[in-house]
GROMACS .gro file of C-alpha atoms in nm:
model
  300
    1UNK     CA    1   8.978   7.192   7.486
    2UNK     CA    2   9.142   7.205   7.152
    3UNK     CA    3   8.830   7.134   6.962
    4UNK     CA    4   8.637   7.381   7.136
    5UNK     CA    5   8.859   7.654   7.043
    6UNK     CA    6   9.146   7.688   7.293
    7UNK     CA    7   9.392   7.881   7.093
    8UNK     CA    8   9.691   7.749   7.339
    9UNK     CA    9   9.910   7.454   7.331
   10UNK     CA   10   9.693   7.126   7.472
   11UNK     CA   11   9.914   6.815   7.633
   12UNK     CA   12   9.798   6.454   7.680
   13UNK     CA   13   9.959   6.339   8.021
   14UNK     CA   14   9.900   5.959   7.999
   15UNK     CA   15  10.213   5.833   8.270
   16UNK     CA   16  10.098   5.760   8.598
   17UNK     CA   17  10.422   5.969   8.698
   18UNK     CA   18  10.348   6.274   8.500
   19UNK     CA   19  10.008   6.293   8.617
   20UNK     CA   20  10.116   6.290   8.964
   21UNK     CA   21  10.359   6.575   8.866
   22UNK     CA   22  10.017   6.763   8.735
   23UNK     CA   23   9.829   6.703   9.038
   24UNK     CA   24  10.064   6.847   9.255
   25UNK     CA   25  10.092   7.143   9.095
   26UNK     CA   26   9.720   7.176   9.087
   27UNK     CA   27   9.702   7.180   9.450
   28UNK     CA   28  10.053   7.407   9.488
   29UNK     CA   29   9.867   7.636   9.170
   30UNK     CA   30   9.734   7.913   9.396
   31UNK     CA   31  10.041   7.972   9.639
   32UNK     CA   32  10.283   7.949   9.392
   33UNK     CA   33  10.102   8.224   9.171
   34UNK     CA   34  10.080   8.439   9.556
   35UNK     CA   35  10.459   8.353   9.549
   36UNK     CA   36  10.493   8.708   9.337
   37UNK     CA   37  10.703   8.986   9.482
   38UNK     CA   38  10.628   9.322   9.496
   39UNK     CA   39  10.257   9.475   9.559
   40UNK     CA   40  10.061   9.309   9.254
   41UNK     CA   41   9.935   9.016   9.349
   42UNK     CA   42   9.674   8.780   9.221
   43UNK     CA   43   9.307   8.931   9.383
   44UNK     CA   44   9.053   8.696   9.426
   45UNK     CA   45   8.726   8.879   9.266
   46UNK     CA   46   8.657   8.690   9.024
   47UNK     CA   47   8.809   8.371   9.054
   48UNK     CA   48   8.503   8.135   9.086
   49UNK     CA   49   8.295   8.228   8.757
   50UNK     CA   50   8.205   7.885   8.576
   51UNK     CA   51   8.013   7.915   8.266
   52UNK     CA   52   7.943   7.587   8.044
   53UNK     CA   53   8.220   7.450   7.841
   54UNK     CA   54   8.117   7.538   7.500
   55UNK     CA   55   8.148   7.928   7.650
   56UNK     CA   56   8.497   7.840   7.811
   57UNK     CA   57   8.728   7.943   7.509
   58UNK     CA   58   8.489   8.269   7.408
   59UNK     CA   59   8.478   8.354   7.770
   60UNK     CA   60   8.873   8.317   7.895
   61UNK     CA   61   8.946   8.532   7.543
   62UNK     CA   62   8.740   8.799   7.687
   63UNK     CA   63   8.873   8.779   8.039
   64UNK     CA   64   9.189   8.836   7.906
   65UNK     CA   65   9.067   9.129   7.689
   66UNK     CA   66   8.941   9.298   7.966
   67UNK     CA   67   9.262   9.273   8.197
   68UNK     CA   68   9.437   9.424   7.927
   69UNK     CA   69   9.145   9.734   7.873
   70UNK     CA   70   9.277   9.787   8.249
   71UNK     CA   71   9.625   9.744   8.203
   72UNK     CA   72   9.709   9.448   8.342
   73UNK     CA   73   9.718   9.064   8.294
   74UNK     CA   74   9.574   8.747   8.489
   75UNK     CA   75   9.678   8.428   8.675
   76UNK     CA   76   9.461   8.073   8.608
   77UNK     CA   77   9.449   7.751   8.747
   78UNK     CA   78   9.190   7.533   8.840
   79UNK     CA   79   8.908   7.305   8.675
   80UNK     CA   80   8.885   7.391   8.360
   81UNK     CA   81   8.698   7.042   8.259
   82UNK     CA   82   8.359   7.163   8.411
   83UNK     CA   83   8.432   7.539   8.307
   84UNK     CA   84   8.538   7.680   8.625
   85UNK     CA   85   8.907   7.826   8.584
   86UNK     CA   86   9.012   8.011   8.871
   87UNK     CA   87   9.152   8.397   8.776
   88UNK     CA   88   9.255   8.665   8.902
   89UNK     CA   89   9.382   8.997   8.824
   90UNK     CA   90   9.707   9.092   8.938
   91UNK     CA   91   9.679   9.452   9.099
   92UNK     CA   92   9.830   9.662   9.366
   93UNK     CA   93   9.572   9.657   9.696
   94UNK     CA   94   9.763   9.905   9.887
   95UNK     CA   95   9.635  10.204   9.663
   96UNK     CA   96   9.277  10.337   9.563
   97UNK     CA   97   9.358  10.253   9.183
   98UNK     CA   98   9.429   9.897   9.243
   99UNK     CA   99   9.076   9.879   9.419
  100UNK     CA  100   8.865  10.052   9.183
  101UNK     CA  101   9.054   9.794   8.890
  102UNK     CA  102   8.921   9.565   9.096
  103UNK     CA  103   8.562   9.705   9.077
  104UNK     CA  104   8.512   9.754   8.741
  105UNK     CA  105   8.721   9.397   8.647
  106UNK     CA  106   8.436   9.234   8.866
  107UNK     CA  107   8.150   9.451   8.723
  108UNK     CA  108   8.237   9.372   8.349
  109UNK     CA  109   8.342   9.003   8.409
  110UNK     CA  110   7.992   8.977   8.604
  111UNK     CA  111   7.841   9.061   8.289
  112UNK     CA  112   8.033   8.867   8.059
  113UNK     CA  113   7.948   8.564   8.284
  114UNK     CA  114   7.539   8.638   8.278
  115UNK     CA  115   7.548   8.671   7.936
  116UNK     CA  116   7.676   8.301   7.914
  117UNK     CA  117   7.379   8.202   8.178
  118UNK     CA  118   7.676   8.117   8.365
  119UNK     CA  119   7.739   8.173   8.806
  120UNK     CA  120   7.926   8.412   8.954
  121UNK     CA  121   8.033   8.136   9.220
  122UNK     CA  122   8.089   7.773   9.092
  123UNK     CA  123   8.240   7.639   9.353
  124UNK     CA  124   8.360   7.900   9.642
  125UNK     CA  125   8.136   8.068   9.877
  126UNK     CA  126   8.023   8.469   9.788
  127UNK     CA  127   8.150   8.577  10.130
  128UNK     CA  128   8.304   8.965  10.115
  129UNK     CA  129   8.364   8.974   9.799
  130UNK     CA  130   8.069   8.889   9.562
  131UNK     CA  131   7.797   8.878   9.786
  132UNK     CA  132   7.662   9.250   9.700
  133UNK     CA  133   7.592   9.111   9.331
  134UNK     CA  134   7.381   8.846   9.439
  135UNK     CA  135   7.067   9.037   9.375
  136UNK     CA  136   7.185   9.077   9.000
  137UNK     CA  137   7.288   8.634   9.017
  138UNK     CA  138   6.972   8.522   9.143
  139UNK     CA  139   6.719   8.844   9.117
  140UNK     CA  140   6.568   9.044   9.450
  141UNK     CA  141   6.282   8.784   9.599
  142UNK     CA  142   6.556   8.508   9.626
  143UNK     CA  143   6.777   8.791   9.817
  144UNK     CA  144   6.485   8.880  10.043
  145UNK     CA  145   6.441   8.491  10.091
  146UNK     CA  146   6.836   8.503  10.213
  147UNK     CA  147   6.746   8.809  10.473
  148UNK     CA  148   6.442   8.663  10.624
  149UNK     CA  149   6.646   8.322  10.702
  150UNK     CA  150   6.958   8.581  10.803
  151UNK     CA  151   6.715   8.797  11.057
  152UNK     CA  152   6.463   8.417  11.164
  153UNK     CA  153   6.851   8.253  11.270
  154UNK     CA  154   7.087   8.571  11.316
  155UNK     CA  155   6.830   8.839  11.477
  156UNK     CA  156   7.148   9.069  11.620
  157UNK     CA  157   7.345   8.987  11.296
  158UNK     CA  158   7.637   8.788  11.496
  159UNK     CA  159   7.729   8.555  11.242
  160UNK     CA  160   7.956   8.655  10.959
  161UNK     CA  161   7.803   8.996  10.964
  162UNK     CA  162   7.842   9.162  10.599
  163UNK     CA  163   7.828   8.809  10.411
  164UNK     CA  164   7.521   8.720  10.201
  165UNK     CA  165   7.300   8.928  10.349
  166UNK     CA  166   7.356   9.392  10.401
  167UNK     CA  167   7.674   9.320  10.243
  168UNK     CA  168   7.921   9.617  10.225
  169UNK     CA  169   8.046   9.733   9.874
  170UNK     CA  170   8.359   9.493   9.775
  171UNK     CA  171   8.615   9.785   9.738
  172UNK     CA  172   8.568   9.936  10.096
  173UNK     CA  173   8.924   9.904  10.212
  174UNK     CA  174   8.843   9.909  10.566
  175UNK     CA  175   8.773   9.537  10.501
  176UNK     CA  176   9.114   9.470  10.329
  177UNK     CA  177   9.431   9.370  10.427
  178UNK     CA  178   9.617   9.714  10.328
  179UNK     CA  179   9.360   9.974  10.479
  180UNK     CA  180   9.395  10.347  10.361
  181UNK     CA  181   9.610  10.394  10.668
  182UNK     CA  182   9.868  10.147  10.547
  183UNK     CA  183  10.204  10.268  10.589
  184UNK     CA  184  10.558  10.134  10.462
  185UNK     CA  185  10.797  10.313  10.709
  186UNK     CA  186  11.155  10.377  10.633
  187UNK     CA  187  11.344  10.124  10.855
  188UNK     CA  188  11.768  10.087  10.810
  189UNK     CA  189  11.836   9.704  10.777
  190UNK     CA  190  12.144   9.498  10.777
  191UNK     CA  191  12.066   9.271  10.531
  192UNK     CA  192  11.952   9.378  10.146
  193UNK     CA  193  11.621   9.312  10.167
  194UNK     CA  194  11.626   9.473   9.783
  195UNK     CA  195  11.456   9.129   9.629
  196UNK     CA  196  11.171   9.191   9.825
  197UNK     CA  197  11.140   9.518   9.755
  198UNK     CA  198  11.234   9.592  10.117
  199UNK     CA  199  11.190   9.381  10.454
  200UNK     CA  200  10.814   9.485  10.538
  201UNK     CA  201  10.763   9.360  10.193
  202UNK     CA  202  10.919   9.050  10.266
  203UNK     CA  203  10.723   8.943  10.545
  204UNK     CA  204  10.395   9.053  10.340
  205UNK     CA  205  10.543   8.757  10.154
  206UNK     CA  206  10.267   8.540  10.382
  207UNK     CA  207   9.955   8.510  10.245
  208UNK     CA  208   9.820   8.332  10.543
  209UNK     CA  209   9.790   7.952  10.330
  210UNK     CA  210   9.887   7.813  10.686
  211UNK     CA  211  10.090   7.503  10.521
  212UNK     CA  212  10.302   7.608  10.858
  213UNK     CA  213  10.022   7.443  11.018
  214UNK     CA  214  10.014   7.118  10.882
  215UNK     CA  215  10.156   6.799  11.104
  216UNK     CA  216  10.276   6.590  10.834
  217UNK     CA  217  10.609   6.447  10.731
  218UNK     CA  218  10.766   6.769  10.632
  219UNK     CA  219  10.971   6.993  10.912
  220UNK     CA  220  10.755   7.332  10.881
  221UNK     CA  221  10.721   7.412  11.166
  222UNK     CA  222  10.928   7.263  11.469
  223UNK     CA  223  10.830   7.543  11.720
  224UNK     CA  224  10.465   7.500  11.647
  225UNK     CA  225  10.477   7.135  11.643
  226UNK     CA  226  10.545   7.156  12.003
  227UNK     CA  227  10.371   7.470  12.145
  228UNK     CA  228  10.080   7.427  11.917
  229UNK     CA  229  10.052   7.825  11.938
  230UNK     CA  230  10.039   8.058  11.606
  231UNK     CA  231  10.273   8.298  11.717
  232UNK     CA  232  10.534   8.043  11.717
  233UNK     CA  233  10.429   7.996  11.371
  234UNK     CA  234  10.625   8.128  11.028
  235UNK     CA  235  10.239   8.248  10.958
  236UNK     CA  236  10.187   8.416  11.314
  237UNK     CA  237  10.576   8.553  11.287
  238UNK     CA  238  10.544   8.691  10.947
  239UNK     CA  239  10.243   8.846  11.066
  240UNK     CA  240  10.351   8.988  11.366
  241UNK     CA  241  10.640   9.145  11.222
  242UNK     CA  242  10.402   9.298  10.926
  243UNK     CA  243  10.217   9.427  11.164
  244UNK     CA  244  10.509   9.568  11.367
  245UNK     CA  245  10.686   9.735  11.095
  246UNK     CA  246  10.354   9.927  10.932
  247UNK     CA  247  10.303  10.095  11.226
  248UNK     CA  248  10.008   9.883  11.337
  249UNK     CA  249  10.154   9.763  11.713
  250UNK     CA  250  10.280  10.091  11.761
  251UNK     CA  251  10.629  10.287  11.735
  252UNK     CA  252  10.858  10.076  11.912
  253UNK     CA  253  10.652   9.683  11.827
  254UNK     CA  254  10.955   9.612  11.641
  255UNK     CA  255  11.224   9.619  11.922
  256UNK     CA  256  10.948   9.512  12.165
  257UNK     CA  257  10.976   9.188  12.434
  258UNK     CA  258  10.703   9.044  12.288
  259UNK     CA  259  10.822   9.052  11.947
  260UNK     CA  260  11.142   8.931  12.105
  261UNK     CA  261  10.888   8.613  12.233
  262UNK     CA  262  10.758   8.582  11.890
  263UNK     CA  263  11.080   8.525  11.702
  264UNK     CA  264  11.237   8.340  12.025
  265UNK     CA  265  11.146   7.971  11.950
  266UNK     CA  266  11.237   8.002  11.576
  267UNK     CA  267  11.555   7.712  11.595
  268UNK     CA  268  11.650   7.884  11.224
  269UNK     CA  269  11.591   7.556  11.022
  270UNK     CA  270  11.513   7.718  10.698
  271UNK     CA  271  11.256   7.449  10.670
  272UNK     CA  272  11.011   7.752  10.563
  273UNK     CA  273  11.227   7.849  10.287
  274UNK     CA  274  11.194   7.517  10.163
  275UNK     CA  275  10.880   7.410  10.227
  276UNK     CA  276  10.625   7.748  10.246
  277UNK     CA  277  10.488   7.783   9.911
  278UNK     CA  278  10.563   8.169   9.915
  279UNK     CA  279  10.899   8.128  10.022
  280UNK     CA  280  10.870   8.325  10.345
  281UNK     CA  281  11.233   8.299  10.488
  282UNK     CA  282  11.150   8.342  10.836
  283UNK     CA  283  11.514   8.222  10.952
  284UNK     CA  284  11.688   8.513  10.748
  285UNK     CA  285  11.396   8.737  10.885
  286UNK     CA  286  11.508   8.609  11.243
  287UNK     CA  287  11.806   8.731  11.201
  288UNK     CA  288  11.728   9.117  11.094
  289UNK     CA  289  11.500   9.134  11.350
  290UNK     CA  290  11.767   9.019  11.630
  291UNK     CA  291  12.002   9.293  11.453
  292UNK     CA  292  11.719   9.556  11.530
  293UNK     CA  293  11.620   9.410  11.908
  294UNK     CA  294  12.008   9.408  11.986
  295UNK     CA  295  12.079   9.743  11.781
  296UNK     CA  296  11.842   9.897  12.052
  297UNK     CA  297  11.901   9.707  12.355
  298UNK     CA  298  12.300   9.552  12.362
  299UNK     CA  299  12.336   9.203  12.343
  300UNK     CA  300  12.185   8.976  12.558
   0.00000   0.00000   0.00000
């Protein structure tokens, strides 16, 4: 890297030790850059351009060049070896500014990345975001080629409709997470919540990795090691509760018996603040939501 021009600081890791160290933050790389608080976040747009190595140093240079034309800055990670370094801009989703950055960062680094002969998608699939640039990637009879397979295998469009093939426009925020209709209601809490930026913001905290999931030798998470059901999951929970306090379940989700379910089978280990690579707290979350439920309906 440093004799092809990387103008940053380049470290040999020869202990076995140190290496592992490197490797684990490799595969911890993405969630702890989604770790962020507030509403920027890394946006994946753009995060699967590879261009050939000799471009790599030219090409990151201009990458950041064109965060800062928009006012903002980048995360990376990734393989940087074969000239694939995942980044993304960090913008704000939840407004119409933050999606139009997003647009014309894609656009422009699109560009940058033809001019280099290089692929829009090293390694990832197009899927939502970058499949209406295909045409400009691999030219219109090679997209025609991709709808006649679509229509011979998918005649009534079933499959991953929108993907590949009569893609919608990337920055059509009925497909995102934080829709035009996305509300942050005022809600009184009992604990400060200020960190967060408030305790909807909190719980947006989960990006969905699903390390709750996994069955290994860590403790995340004891509920859904038993019931094997995602709403007795810090994912489903923090989702549920999202959901609840935007507006999205309805008025009164919040205080609701089924939310009451949800949060139930939480035992309060903390294991999540340990062990979720965002840090969702869903213990401390537990307990604000119990202080709503029994604000509203005595205690049980």
């Amino acid at each position: 890297m440093e004799s092809m021009g990387f103008r940053d600081a380049v470290v040999e890791v020869v202990a076995p030790s140190l290496q592992k160290e490197v490797w684990d933050v490799r595969k911890s790389g993405l969630n702890i850059m989604m770790s962020m608080k507030g509403d920027e976040k890394p946006v994946s747009c753009i995060e699967d351009c590879a261009v050939e190595l000799k471009d790599l140093a030219e090409y990151t240079s201009r990458l950041n060049d064109l965060f800062e034309k928009y006012g903002t800055t980048g995360t990376w990670y990734a393989h940087a070896s074969v000239g694939c370094l995942h980044v993304r801009p960090v913008l704000n989703m939840k407004n119409e500014q933050g999606a139009a950055a997003m647009r014309r960062i894609t656009e422009e680094a699109f560009e940058i990345v033809r001019e280099y002969g290089g692929s829009h998608s090293g390694e990832h699939g197009d899927g939502l975001v970058r499949s209406e640039f295909l045409e400009s990637m691999y030219g219109s009879k090679m997209v025609d080629a991709f709808a006649d397979v679509k229509n011979l295998f998918d005649p009534h469009n079933l499959l991953n409709p929108g993907k590949i093939v009569r893609p919608e426009r990337m920055d059509d925020r009925r497909l995102f997470r934080y829709s035009n209709e996305y509300r942050h209601p005022e809600v009184t809490t009992y604990l400060d919540w200020s960190p967060w930026g408030g305790f909807q913001r909190a719980a947006e905290m989960c990006n969905n990795n699903g390390a709750c999931r996994k069955f290994s030798t860590e403790v995340m998470c004891p509920s859904y090691r038993v019931t094997h059901d995602e709403k007795h999951l810090t994912r489903g929970r923090a989702n549920a509760l999202r959901l609840a306090l935007s507006g999205q379940l309805g008025p009164e989700a919040l205080t609701s018996e089924n939310m009451y379910e949800t949060m139930r089978l939480c035992v309060g280990c903390k294991a999540c603040a340990r062990e979720c690579p965002t840090g969702v707290d869903m213990t401390r979350m537990k307990s604000e939501f119990l202080h709503q439920y029994h604000q509203k309906h005595g205690v049980r």
